[in-house]
mmCIF file of C-alpha atoms and ligand atoms in Angstrom:
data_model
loop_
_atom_site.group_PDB
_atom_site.id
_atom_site.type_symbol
_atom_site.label_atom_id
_atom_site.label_comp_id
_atom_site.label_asym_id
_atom_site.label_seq_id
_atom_site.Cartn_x
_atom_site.Cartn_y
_atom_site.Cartn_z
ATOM 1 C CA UNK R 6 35.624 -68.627 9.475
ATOM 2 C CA UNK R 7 38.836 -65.990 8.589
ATOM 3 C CA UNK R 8 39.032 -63.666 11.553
ATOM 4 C CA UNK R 9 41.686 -61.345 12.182
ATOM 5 C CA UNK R 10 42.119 -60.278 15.818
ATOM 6 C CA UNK R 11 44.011 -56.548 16.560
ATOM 7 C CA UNK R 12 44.555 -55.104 19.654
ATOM 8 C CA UNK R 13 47.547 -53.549 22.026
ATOM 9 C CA UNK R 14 50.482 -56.055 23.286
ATOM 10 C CA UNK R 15 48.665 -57.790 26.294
ATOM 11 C CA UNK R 16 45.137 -56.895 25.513
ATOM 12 C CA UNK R 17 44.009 -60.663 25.418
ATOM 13 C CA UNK R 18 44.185 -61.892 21.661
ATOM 14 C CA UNK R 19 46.196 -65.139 22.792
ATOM 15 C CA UNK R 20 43.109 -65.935 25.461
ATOM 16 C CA UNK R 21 40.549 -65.152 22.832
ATOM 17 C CA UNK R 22 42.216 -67.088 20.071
ATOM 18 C CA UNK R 23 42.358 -70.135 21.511
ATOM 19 C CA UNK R 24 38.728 -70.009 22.537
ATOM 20 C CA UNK R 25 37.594 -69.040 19.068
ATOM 21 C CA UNK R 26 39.524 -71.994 17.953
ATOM 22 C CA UNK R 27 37.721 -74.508 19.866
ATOM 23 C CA UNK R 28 34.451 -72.679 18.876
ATOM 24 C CA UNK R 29 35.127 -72.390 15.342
ATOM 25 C CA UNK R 30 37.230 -75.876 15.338
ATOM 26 C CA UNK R 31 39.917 -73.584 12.920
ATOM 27 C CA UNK R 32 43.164 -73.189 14.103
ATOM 28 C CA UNK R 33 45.083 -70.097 15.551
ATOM 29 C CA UNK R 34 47.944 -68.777 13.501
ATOM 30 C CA UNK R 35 49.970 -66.816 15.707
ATOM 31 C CA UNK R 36 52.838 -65.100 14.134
ATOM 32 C CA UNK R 37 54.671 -64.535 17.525
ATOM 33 C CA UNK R 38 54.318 -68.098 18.920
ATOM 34 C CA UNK R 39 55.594 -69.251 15.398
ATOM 35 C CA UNK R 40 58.950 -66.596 16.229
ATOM 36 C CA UNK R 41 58.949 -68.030 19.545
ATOM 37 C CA UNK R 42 59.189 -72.045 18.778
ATOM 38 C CA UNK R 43 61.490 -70.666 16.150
ATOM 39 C CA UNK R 44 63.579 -68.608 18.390
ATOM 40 C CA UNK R 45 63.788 -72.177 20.940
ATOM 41 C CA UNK R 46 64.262 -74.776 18.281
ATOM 42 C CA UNK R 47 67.836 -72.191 17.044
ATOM 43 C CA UNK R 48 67.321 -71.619 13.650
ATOM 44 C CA UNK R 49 68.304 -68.668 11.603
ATOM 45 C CA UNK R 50 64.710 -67.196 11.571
ATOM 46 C CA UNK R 51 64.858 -67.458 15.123
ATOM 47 C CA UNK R 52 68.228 -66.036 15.576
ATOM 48 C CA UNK R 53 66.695 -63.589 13.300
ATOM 49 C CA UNK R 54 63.759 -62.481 14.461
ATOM 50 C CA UNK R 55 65.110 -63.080 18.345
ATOM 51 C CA UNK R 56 67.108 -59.532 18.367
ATOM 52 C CA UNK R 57 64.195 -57.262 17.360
ATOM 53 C CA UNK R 58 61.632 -59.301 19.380
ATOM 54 C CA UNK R 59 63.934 -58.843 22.455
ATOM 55 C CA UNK R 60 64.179 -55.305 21.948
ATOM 56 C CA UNK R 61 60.577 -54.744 21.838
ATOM 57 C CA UNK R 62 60.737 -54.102 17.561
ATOM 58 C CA UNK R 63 58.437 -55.541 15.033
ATOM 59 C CA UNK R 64 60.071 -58.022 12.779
ATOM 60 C CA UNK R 65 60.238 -57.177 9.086
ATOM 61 C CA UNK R 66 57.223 -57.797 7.136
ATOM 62 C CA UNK R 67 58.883 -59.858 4.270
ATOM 63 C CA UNK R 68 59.710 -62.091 7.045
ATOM 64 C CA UNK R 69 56.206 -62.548 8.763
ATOM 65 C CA UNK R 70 54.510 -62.554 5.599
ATOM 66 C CA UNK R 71 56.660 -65.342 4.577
ATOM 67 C CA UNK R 72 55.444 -66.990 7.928
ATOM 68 C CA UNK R 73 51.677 -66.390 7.036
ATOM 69 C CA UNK R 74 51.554 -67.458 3.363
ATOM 70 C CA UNK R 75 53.470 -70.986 4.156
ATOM 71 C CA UNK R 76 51.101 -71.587 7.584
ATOM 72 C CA UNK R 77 47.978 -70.603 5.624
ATOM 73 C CA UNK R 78 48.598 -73.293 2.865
ATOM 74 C CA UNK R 79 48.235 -75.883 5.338
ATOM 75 C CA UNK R 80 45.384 -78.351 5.246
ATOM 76 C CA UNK R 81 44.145 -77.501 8.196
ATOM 77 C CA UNK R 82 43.299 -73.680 7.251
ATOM 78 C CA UNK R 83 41.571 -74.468 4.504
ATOM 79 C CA UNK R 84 38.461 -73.994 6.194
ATOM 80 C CA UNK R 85 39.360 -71.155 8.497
ATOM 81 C CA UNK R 86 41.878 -69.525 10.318
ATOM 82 C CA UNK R 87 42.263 -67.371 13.084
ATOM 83 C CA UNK R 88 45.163 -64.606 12.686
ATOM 84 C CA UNK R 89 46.562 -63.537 16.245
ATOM 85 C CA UNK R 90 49.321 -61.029 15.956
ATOM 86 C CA UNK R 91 48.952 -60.781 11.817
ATOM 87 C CA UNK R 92 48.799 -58.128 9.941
ATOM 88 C CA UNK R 93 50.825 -55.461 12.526
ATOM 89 C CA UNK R 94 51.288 -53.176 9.897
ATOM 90 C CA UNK R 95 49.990 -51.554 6.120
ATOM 91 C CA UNK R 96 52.341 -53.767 4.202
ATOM 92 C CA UNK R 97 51.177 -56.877 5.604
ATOM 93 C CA UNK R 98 47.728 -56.144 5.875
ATOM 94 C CA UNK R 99 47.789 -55.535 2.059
ATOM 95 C CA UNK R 100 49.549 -58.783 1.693
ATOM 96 C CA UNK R 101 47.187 -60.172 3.301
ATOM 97 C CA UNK R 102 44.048 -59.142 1.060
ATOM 98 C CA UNK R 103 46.222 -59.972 -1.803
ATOM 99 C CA UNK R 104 47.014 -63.505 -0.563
ATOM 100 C CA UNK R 105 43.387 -64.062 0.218
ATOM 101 C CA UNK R 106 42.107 -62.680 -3.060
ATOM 102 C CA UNK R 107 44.216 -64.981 -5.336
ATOM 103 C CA UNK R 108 42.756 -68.495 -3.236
ATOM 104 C CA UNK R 109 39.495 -66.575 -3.395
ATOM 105 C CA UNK R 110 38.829 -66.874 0.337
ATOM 106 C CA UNK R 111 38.072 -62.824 1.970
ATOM 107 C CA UNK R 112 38.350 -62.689 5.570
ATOM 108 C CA UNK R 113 35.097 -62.658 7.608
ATOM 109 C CA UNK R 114 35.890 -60.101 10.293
ATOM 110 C CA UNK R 115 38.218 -58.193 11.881
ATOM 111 C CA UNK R 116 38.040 -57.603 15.253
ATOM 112 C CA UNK R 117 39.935 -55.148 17.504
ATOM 113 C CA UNK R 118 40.108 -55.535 20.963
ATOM 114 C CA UNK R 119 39.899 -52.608 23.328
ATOM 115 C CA UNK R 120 41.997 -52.275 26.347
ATOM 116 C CA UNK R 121 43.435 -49.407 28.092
ATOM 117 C CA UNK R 122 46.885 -49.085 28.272
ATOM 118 C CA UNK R 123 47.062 -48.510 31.852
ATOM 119 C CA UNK R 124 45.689 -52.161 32.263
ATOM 120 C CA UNK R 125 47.968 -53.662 29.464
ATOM 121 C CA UNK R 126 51.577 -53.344 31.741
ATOM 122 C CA UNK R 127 49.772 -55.584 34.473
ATOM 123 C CA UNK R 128 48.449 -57.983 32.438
ATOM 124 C CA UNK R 129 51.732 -58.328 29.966
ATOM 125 C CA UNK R 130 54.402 -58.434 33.032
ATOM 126 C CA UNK R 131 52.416 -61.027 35.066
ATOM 127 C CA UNK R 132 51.297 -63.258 32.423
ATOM 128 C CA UNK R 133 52.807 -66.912 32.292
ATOM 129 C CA UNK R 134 52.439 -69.829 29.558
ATOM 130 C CA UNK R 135 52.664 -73.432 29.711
ATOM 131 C CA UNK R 136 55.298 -74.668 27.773
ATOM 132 C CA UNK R 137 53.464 -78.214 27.362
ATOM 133 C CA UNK R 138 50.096 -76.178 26.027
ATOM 134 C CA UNK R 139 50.505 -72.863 24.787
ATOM 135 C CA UNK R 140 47.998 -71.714 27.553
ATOM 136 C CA UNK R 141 47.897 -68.649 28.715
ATOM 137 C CA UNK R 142 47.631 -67.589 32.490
ATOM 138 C CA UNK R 143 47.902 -64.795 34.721
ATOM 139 C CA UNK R 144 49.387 -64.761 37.758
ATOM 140 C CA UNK R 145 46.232 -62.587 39.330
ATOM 141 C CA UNK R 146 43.616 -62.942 37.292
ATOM 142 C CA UNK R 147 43.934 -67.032 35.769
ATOM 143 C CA UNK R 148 46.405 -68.620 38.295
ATOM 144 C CA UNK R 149 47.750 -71.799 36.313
ATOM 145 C CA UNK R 150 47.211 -75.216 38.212
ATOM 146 C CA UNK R 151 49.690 -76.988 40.003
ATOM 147 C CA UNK R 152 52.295 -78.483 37.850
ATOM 148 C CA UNK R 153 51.870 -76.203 34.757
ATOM 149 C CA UNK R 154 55.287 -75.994 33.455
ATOM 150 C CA UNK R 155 55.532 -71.966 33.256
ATOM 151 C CA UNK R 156 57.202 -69.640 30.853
ATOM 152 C CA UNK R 157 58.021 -65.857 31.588
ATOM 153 C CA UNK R 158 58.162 -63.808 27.939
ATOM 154 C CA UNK R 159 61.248 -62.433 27.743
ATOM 155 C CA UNK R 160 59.538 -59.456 26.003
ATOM 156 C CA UNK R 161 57.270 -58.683 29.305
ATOM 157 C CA UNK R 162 59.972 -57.162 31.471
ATOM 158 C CA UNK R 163 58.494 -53.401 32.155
ATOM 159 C CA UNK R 164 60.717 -51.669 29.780
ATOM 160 C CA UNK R 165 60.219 -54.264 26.871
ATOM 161 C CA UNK R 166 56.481 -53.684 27.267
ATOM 162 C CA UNK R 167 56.857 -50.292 27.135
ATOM 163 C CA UNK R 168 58.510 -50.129 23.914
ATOM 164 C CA UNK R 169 55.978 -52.788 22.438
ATOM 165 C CA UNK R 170 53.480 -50.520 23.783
ATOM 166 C CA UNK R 171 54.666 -47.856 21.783
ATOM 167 C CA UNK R 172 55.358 -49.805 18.705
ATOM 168 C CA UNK R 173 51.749 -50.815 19.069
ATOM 169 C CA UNK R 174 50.478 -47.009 19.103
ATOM 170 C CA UNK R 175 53.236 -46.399 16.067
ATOM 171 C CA UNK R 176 52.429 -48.977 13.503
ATOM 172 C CA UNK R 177 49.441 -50.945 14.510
ATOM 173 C CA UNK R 178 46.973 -48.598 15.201
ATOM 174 C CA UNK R 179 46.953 -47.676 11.229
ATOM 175 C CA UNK R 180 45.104 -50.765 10.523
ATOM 176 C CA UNK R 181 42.268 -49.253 12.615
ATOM 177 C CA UNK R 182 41.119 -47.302 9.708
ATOM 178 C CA UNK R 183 42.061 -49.425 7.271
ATOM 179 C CA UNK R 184 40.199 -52.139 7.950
ATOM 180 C CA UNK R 185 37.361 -49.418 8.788
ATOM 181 C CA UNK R 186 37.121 -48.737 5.351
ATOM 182 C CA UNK R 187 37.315 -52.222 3.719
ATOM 183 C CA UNK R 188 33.931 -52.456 6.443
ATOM 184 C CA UNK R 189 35.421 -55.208 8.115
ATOM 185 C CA UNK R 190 36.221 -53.544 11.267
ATOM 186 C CA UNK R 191 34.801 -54.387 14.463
ATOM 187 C CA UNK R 192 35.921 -53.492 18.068
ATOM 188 C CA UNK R 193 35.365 -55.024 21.389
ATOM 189 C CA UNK R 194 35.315 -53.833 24.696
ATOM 190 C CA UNK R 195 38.371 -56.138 26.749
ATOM 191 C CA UNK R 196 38.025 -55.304 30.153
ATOM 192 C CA UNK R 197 36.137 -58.399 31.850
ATOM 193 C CA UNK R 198 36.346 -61.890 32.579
ATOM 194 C CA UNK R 199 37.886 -63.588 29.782
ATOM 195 C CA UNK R 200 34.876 -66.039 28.970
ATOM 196 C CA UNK R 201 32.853 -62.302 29.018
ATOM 197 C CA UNK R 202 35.154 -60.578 26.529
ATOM 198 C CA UNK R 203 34.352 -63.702 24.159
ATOM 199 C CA UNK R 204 30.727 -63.475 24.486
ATOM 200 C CA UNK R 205 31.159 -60.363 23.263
ATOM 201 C CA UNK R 206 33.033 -60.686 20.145
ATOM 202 C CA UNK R 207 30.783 -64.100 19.414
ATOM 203 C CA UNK R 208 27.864 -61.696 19.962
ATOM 204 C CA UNK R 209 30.354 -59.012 17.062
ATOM 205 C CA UNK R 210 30.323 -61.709 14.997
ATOM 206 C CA UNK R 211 26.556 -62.349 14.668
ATOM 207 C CA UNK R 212 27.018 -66.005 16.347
ATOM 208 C CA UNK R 213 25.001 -65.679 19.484
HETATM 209 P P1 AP5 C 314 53.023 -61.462 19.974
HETATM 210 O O1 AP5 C 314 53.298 -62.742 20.631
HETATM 211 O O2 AP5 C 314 52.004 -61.398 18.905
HETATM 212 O O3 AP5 C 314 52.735 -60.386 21.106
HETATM 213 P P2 AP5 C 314 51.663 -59.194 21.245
HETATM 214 O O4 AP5 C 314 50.869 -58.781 20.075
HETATM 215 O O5 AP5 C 314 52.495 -58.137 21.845
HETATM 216 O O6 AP5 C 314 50.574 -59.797 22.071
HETATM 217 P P3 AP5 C 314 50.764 -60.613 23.328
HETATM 218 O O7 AP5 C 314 51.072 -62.046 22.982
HETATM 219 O O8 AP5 C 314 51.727 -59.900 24.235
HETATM 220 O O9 AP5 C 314 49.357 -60.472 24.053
HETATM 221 P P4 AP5 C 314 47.912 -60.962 23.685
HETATM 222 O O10 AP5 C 314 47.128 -59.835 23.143
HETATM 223 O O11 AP5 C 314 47.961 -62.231 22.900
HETATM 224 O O12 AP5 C 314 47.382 -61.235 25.172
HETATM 225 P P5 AP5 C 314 47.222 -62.608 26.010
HETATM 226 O O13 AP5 C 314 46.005 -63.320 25.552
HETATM 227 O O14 AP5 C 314 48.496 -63.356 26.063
HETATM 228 O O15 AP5 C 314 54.371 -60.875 19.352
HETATM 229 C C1 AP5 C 314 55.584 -60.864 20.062
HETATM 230 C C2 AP5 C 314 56.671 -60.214 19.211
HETATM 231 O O16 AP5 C 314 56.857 -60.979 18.001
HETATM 232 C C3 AP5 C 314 56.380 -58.794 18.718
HETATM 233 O O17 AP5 C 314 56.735 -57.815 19.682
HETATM 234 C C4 AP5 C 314 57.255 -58.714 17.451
HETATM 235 O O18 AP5 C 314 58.582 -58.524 17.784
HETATM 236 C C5 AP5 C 314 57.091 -60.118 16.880
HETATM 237 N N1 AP5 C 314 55.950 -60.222 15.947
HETATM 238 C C6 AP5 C 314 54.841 -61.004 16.110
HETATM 239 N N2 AP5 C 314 54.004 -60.852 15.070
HETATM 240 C C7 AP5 C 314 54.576 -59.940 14.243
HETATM 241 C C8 AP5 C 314 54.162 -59.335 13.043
HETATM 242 N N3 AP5 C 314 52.997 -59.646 12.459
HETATM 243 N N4 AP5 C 314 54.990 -58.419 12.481
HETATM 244 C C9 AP5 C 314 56.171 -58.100 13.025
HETATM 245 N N5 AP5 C 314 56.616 -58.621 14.195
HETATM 246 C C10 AP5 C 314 55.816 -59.540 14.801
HETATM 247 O O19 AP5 C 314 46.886 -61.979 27.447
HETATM 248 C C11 AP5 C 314 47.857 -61.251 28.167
HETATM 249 C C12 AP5 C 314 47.700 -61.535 29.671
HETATM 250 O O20 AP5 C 314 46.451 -61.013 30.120
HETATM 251 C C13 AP5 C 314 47.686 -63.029 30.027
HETATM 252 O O21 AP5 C 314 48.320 -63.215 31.261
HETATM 253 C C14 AP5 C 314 46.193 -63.378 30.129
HETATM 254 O O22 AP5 C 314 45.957 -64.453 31.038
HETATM 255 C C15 AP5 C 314 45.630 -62.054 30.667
HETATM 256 N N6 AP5 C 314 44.266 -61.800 30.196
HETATM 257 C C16 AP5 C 314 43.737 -62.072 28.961
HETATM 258 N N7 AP5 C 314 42.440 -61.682 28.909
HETATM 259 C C17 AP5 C 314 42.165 -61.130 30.116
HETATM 260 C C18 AP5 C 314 40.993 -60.528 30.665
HETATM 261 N N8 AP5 C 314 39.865 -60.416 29.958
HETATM 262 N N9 AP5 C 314 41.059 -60.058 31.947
HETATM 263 C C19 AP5 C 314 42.215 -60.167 32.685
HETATM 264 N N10 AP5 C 314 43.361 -60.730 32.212
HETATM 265 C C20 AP5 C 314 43.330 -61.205 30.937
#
């Protein structure tokens, strides 16, 4: 199973991801948790990547794609991935079908996952992460437990979010129509209870 998941800064690919994983026992490449851990561990990547990340920017593509090839030629993808974050733009969603095509292995689905924006602020500046887990909680809506050891995004202060926001609406939303016409596309309805929202995109998928 190759599934790429799209949608808006906040709208819930994180949550879905790591359900899908333990569905389709594949594991989640996230491009922006792989910035983060590089960003904490110090290296020049992370010092990198940390200054447009903090300032609400898309890193550059040679940089992410980079990321993507090296992550997806690890055992463990070989049967199956699933891309959170990747491709945010054109350029890497082209590298993308080119890297797939030469191992021969097309991606199943895309799926884009619809939330509106007036929803996305609340959910991006109240979400928390466990350190210890990678997973993901929401101060209103999926409280973490008692001893969770919580992180606060530096990119989900207000303003950050706004500019991601707008990133999003920039650059993003082109692969909308690319991946339309490839006939890959699928979109999902995100507003709902998490274990809902994944229902439906099993159900997008054809696996319920
Ligand atoms: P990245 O980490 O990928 O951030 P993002 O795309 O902005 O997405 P988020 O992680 O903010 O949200 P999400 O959709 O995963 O939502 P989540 O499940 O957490 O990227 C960060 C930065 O890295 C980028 O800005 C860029 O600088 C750089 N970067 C990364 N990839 C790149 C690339 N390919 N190219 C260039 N630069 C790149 O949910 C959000 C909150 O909502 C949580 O609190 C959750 O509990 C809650 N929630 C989830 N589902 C529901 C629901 N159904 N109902 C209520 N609450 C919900």
């Amino acid at each position: 199973m190759r599934i790429v998941l799209l949608g808006a800064p906040a709208s819930g690919k994180g949550t879905q991801a790591n359900e899908l994983c333990r569905t389709f026992g594949v594991p989640k490449i996230s491009t922006g948790d792989m910035l983060r851990a590089a960003l904490a561990a110090g290296t020049p990547l992370g010092k990198e990547a940390e200054r447009y990340m903090n300032a609400g920017q898309l890193v550059p593509d040679s940089v992410v794609i980079g990321l993507v090839e090296e992550r997806t030629a690890e055992p463990d993808a070989a049967s199956g991935f699933i891309l959170d974050g990747f491709p945010r733009t054109v350029p890497q969603a082209q590298a993308l079908g080119d890297l797939l095509v030469r191992k021969g292995t097309p991606l199943d689905a895309v799926i884009q996952i619809d939330v509106p924006r007036e929803l996305l602020m609340e959910r991006a500046t109240l979400r928390r992460t466990d350190k210890r887990t990678g997973q993901i909680y929401h101060l209103k809506y999926n409280p973490p437990p008692p001893g969770a050891e919580l992180e606060h995004r530096a990119d989900d202060q207000e303003e950050t979010v706004k500019k991601r926001l707008d990133q999003y609406d920039a650059m993003t939303a082109a692969l909308l129509p690319y991946y339309q016409k490839l006939g890959l596309l699928k979109r999902v309805d995100g507003v709902g209870e998490p274990s809902e929202v994944t229902r439906r995109i099993l159900a997008a998928l054809g696996r319920q």
